[in-house]
Amino acid sequence: MELENSNRPAKSPSIPLTPHTASQSAGLEARLGFEHSYAGLPPAFYALVRPVPVKQPQILRLNRKLAEFLGLDLEAVDREELARLLTGSGVTAHDGRLLAMAYSGHQFGQFNPGLGDGRAALIGEVIATDGKRYDIHLKGSGPTPYSRGGDGRAALGPVMREYIISEAMHALAIPTTRSLAIAATGQPVLREDILPGAVLARVAASHIRVGTFQHFAARGDTANLKVLLDYTIARHYPTLADTGSPALALLEAVIARQAELIARWMSVGFIHGVMNTDNMTVSGETIDYGPCAFLDAYDHYKVYSSIDQQGRYAYGAQPTIAQWNLARLAEALLPLIDADQDRAVALATETLGGFSTIFNRHWLKRMGAKLGLAEAGEDDRQLIIDFVSLMQKGASDFTNCFAALAELAEGGEADAGPLAALEGWRDWHTRWRNRLEAETAVASRLRRVNPLYIARNHLVAEAIAAGEGEGDFSVMDRLLEAISQPFTRREGLERFTLPPKPEEVVHKTFCGT
Ligand code: AMP
Ligand code: MG
């Protein structure tokens, strides 16, 4: 392995999106129209790494719709050449080197000043059919200077897991990184077992994390912090460039996006599982699917992740943790918010205070819609909380309790549905019916917001077992078909709506790294 740090001079921070062209060759990336704006940033932002070619690159799954959206004509590309590129072996840009991004971050509350892409790399950016710039990133592409003793590789199981769940989140209209392809390496990786190795080609609005800002702040490198600020604003929040304090405006904008994102997670029963600051984007996309899970039985305190022993990242803790992470972003931005640091702290503190208000507004709106309300107000909060409390009391299936409301709204019997046997149900049902009198088109609203098909943990486990065990990806394909239209009931997909049987329940999820 050859590890190299770029020593090119820093580009002017005033033109942060200027593509770096010095070392592009006419390889596949160039033919696909890849750009390299991140590589135009100063050397401290990344390391360039000569890839270690893998034994037998092979495309296992290709997300054709996503490729089309990105404007990538992958069908025209030779499969072997594509497999070499998407395992990292065949990169030609940067003189045949992968770009591993530098970042830091708080992991379970402890600051680690040197994380970075330890098993991932950026191979380029594309301007998609929506006119926006997206990163094409490989996860599992081999060791980098940031590997900290790890092998830089990924096992097929976790790669399939991220592919399925990120695509499920996208179908639920939740901002997320997406999955373009799974490529096998033909090499085993050693975890608790010997497992088949694979690489995920991940697509993201960018891979800039709260931890990327922390990286430069922790080094007292205000010059590069400013470069990162300018680049982030140019890429994600261009209208903020001309505001009085772009750093404060960025903080405010990220708070708004994250508050909305977490409210959306809560509304589908999603638990991220590892909300470290390096796993939180400034774009507002969900990133880094590890031990994440969707709730089956509702439990506000639910934890699936095997490494989260204190319940730091439990379902109900997510809003508080998001705010904690954003406070770390605020700290990192302080030198750029105001030259007078006391004033910077006052401004940042006030801005952070806005998180709860914005989160609560989104939570009320989304959870209200899940009960059929066009516009939930503060007066509706108790009705929502009481429904959630019923689910908690009955350990009832989160997805199916909400899905059952559409039937009830259409005149279904009050004593039907997953909550009907619970004490307090009748009373709640009466209050709900009374509240609905002020509403129209309730059933269609309920069907639009309450999914039928989610990436249930036992279904994901089943798909992974088939792929990992027998190389059978048809189970994954069928699951993807169900969850790609989560709100549309279709014949033959009933089993995807069922909660797990007791013996199927997944109790723990694993990072798998
Ligand atoms: P994650 O838990 O995926 O957010 O990763 C945390 C950090 O550990 C990141 O810096 C990763 O790049 C690094 N990492 C995770 N797995 C590996 C691995 N197998 N080899 C090298 N680095 C890894
Ligand atoms: Mg991570």
XYZ file of N, CA, C and O in Angstrom, residues 404-471:
272
model
N -53.340 1.149 10.479
C -54.719 0.713 10.738
C -55.688 1.901 10.819
O -56.903 1.723 10.664
N -55.168 3.096 11.041
C -56.058 4.252 11.215
C -56.834 4.581 9.943
O -57.962 5.087 10.022
N -56.253 4.300 8.779
C -56.950 4.618 7.529
C -58.253 3.834 7.432
O -59.294 4.387 7.049
N -58.181 2.552 7.814
C -59.381 1.708 7.791
C -60.433 2.249 8.758
O -61.615 2.339 8.430
N -59.979 2.611 9.942
C -60.905 3.130 10.960
C -61.555 4.428 10.488
O -62.747 4.647 10.689
N -60.745 5.270 9.847
C -61.274 6.555 9.377
C -62.342 6.351 8.311
O -63.210 7.198 8.115
N -62.242 5.215 7.618
C -63.234 4.930 6.575
C -64.433 4.177 7.118
O -65.158 3.544 6.357
N -64.598 4.211 8.428
C -65.784 3.600 9.022
C -65.558 2.217 9.587
O -66.517 1.521 9.936
N -64.302 1.805 9.677
C -63.985 0.505 10.284
C -64.443 0.472 11.734
O -64.592 1.509 12.376
N -64.665 -0.751 12.235
C -65.152 -0.914 13.607
C -64.083 -0.480 14.609
O -62.913 -0.829 14.443
N -64.511 0.230 15.651
C -63.556 0.711 16.654
C -62.882 -0.433 17.393
O -61.803 -0.275 17.945
N -63.548 -1.598 17.438
C -62.918 -2.704 18.174
C -62.012 -3.562 17.287
O -61.605 -4.652 17.660
N -61.681 -3.026 16.077
C -60.693 -3.716 15.234
C -59.357 -2.972 15.338
O -59.297 -1.867 15.850
N -58.316 -3.606 14.852
C -57.008 -2.943 14.823
C -56.131 -3.356 15.982
O -56.605 -3.916 16.965
N -54.839 -3.050 15.861
C -53.857 -3.581 16.811
C -53.986 -3.048 18.247
O -53.432 -3.642 19.162
N -54.684 -1.926 18.441
C -54.754 -1.352 19.791
C -56.080 -1.652 20.491
O -56.263 -1.291 21.657
N -57.019 -2.279 19.768
C -58.408 -2.389 20.232
C -58.556 -3.040 21.607
O -59.451 -2.691 22.365
N -57.669 -3.956 21.949
C -57.816 -4.685 23.213
C -57.308 -3.881 24.414
O -57.510 -4.285 25.563
N -56.668 -2.770 24.165
C -56.030 -2.051 25.270
C -57.009 -1.175 26.039
O -57.893 -0.536 25.452
N -56.787 -1.123 27.330
C -57.578 -0.230 28.171
C -57.232 1.207 27.773
O -56.050 1.556 27.625
N -58.227 2.002 27.573
C -57.970 3.382 27.160
C -58.182 3.597 25.669
O -58.289 4.725 25.204
N -58.250 2.494 24.924
C -58.414 2.612 23.462
C -59.743 3.268 23.086
O -59.795 4.194 22.285
N -60.827 2.769 23.687
C -62.174 3.269 23.339
C -62.251 4.784 23.536
O -62.750 5.511 22.684
N -61.740 5.196 24.689
C -61.776 6.614 25.023
C -60.969 7.427 24.007
O -61.427 8.436 23.482
N -59.764 6.910 23.675
C -58.920 7.618 22.707
C -59.624 7.674 21.347
O -59.652 8.723 20.690
N -60.211 6.555 20.964
C -60.860 6.465 19.657
C -61.992 7.496 19.548
O -62.143 8.162 18.509
N -62.747 7.636 20.622
C -63.840 8.620 20.616
C -63.290 10.040 20.455
O -63.785 10.836 19.653
N -62.250 10.340 21.221
C -61.642 11.696 21.109
C -61.119 11.936 19.694
O -61.263 13.021 19.133
N -60.514 10.911 19.130
C -59.946 11.033 17.771
C -61.059 11.285 16.755
O -60.977 12.198 15.929
N -62.137 10.475 16.857
C -63.255 10.648 15.918
C -63.817 12.065 16.030
O -64.117 12.708 15.020
N -63.962 12.545 17.234
C -64.489 13.902 17.432
C -63.577 14.945 16.776
O -64.042 15.870 16.122
N -62.290 14.750 16.954
C -61.329 15.704 16.378
C -61.374 15.666 14.845
O -61.211 16.698 14.169
N -61.612 14.476 14.295
C -61.619 14.328 12.833
C -62.815 15.013 12.178
O -62.815 15.234 10.968
N -63.809 15.338 12.986
C -64.990 15.990 12.396
C -64.641 17.300 11.712
O -65.303 17.735 10.782
N -63.575 17.923 12.184
C -63.155 19.199 11.582
C -62.299 18.990 10.328
O -61.846 19.958 9.718
N -62.079 17.744 9.933
C -61.145 17.450 8.839
C -61.875 16.873 7.631
O -62.951 16.284 7.771
N -61.235 17.018 6.459
C -61.759 16.339 5.265
C -60.649 15.471 4.678
O -59.473 15.670 4.999
N -61.021 14.544 3.827
C -60.072 13.675 3.104
C -59.086 12.998 4.059
O -57.896 12.896 3.774
N -59.599 12.544 5.186
C -58.728 11.981 6.221
C -58.064 10.684 5.754
O -56.843 10.515 5.876
N -58.864 9.767 5.207
C -58.304 8.450 4.858
C -57.195 8.586 3.815
O -56.152 7.941 3.925
N -57.404 9.437 2.824
C -56.363 9.562 1.792
C -55.107 10.204 2.385
O -53.984 9.844 2.028
N -55.284 11.130 3.317
C -54.113 11.726 3.979
C -53.362 10.651 4.775
O -52.146 10.552 4.712
N -54.116 9.846 5.498
C -53.492 8.788 6.303
C -52.697 7.831 5.420
O -51.600 7.415 5.768
N -53.263 7.518 4.252
C -52.582 6.565 3.362
C -51.319 7.172 2.756
O -50.389 6.450 2.407
N -51.315 8.479 2.628
C -50.136 9.151 2.064
C -48.964 9.191 3.042
O -47.815 9.256 2.637
N -49.275 9.221 4.336
C -48.171 9.430 5.303
C -47.817 8.197 6.130
O -46.736 8.146 6.702
N -48.717 7.240 6.224
C -48.424 6.055 7.038
C -48.028 4.883 6.150
O -48.862 4.309 5.456
N -46.755 4.514 6.174
C -46.315 3.444 5.279
C -46.874 2.075 5.675
O -47.157 1.826 6.848
N -47.011 1.225 4.672
C -47.383 -0.170 4.908
C -46.136 -1.049 4.933
O -46.044 -1.998 5.693
N -45.211 -0.695 4.034
C -44.014 -1.520 3.868
C -42.788 -0.731 4.322
O -42.475 0.313 3.754
N -42.134 -1.234 5.350
C -40.861 -0.647 5.766
C -39.809 -1.755 5.768
O -40.143 -2.933 5.670
N -38.561 -1.341 5.895
C -37.473 -2.340 5.905
C -37.397 -2.950 7.305
O -36.525 -2.630 8.099
N -38.351 -3.830 7.584
C -38.405 -4.457 8.909
C -37.132 -5.252 9.168
O -36.599 -5.898 8.267
N -36.715 -5.221 10.437
C -35.421 -5.816 10.791
C -35.323 -7.286 10.402
O -34.291 -7.731 9.907
N -36.398 -8.031 10.623
C -36.314 -9.464 10.311
C -36.293 -9.707 8.798
O -35.699 -10.674 8.327
N -36.914 -8.798 8.039
C -36.895 -8.942 6.579
C -35.510 -8.591 6.021
O -35.026 -9.226 5.076
N -34.909 -7.568 6.618
C -33.547 -7.203 6.206
C -32.600 -8.363 6.522
O -31.772 -8.760 5.694
N -32.767 -8.937 7.710
C -31.909 -10.069 8.118
C -32.077 -11.251 7.158
O -31.099 -11.900 6.769
N -33.314 -11.485 6.770
C -33.608 -12.588 5.846
C -32.929 -12.347 4.480
O -32.321 -13.259 3.901
N -33.019 -11.100 3.997
C -32.412 -10.766 2.698
C -30.897 -10.923 2.757
O -30.274 -11.448 1.824
N -30.310 -10.484 3.866
C -28.850 -10.578 4.014
C -28.421 -12.044 4.082
O -27.446 -12.443 3.443
N -29.177 -12.835 4.841
C -28.803 -14.247 4.982
C -28.770 -14.937 3.621
O -27.853 -15.710 3.325
N -29.754 -14.636 2.771
C -29.805 -15.270 1.443
C -28.649 -14.795 0.561
O -28.024 -15.585 -0.155
N -28.357 -13.497 0.617
C -27.284 -12.933 -0.214
C -25.918 -13.420 0.239
O -25.083 -13.838 -0.565
N -25.708 -13.362 1.558
C -24.420 -13.724 2.128
C -24.191 -15.235 2.036
O -23.092 -15.684 1.706
N -25.255 -15.980 2.321
C -25.132 -17.437 2.383
C -25.029 -18.087 1.022
O -24.050 -18.764 0.716
N -26.044 -17.846 0.187
C -26.107 -18.580 -1.094
C -25.885 -17.688 -2.313
O -26.057 -18.142 -3.438
N -25.561 -16.428 -2.069
C -25.423 -15.519 -3.209
C -26.754 -15.306 -3.910
O -26.821 -15.010 -5.095
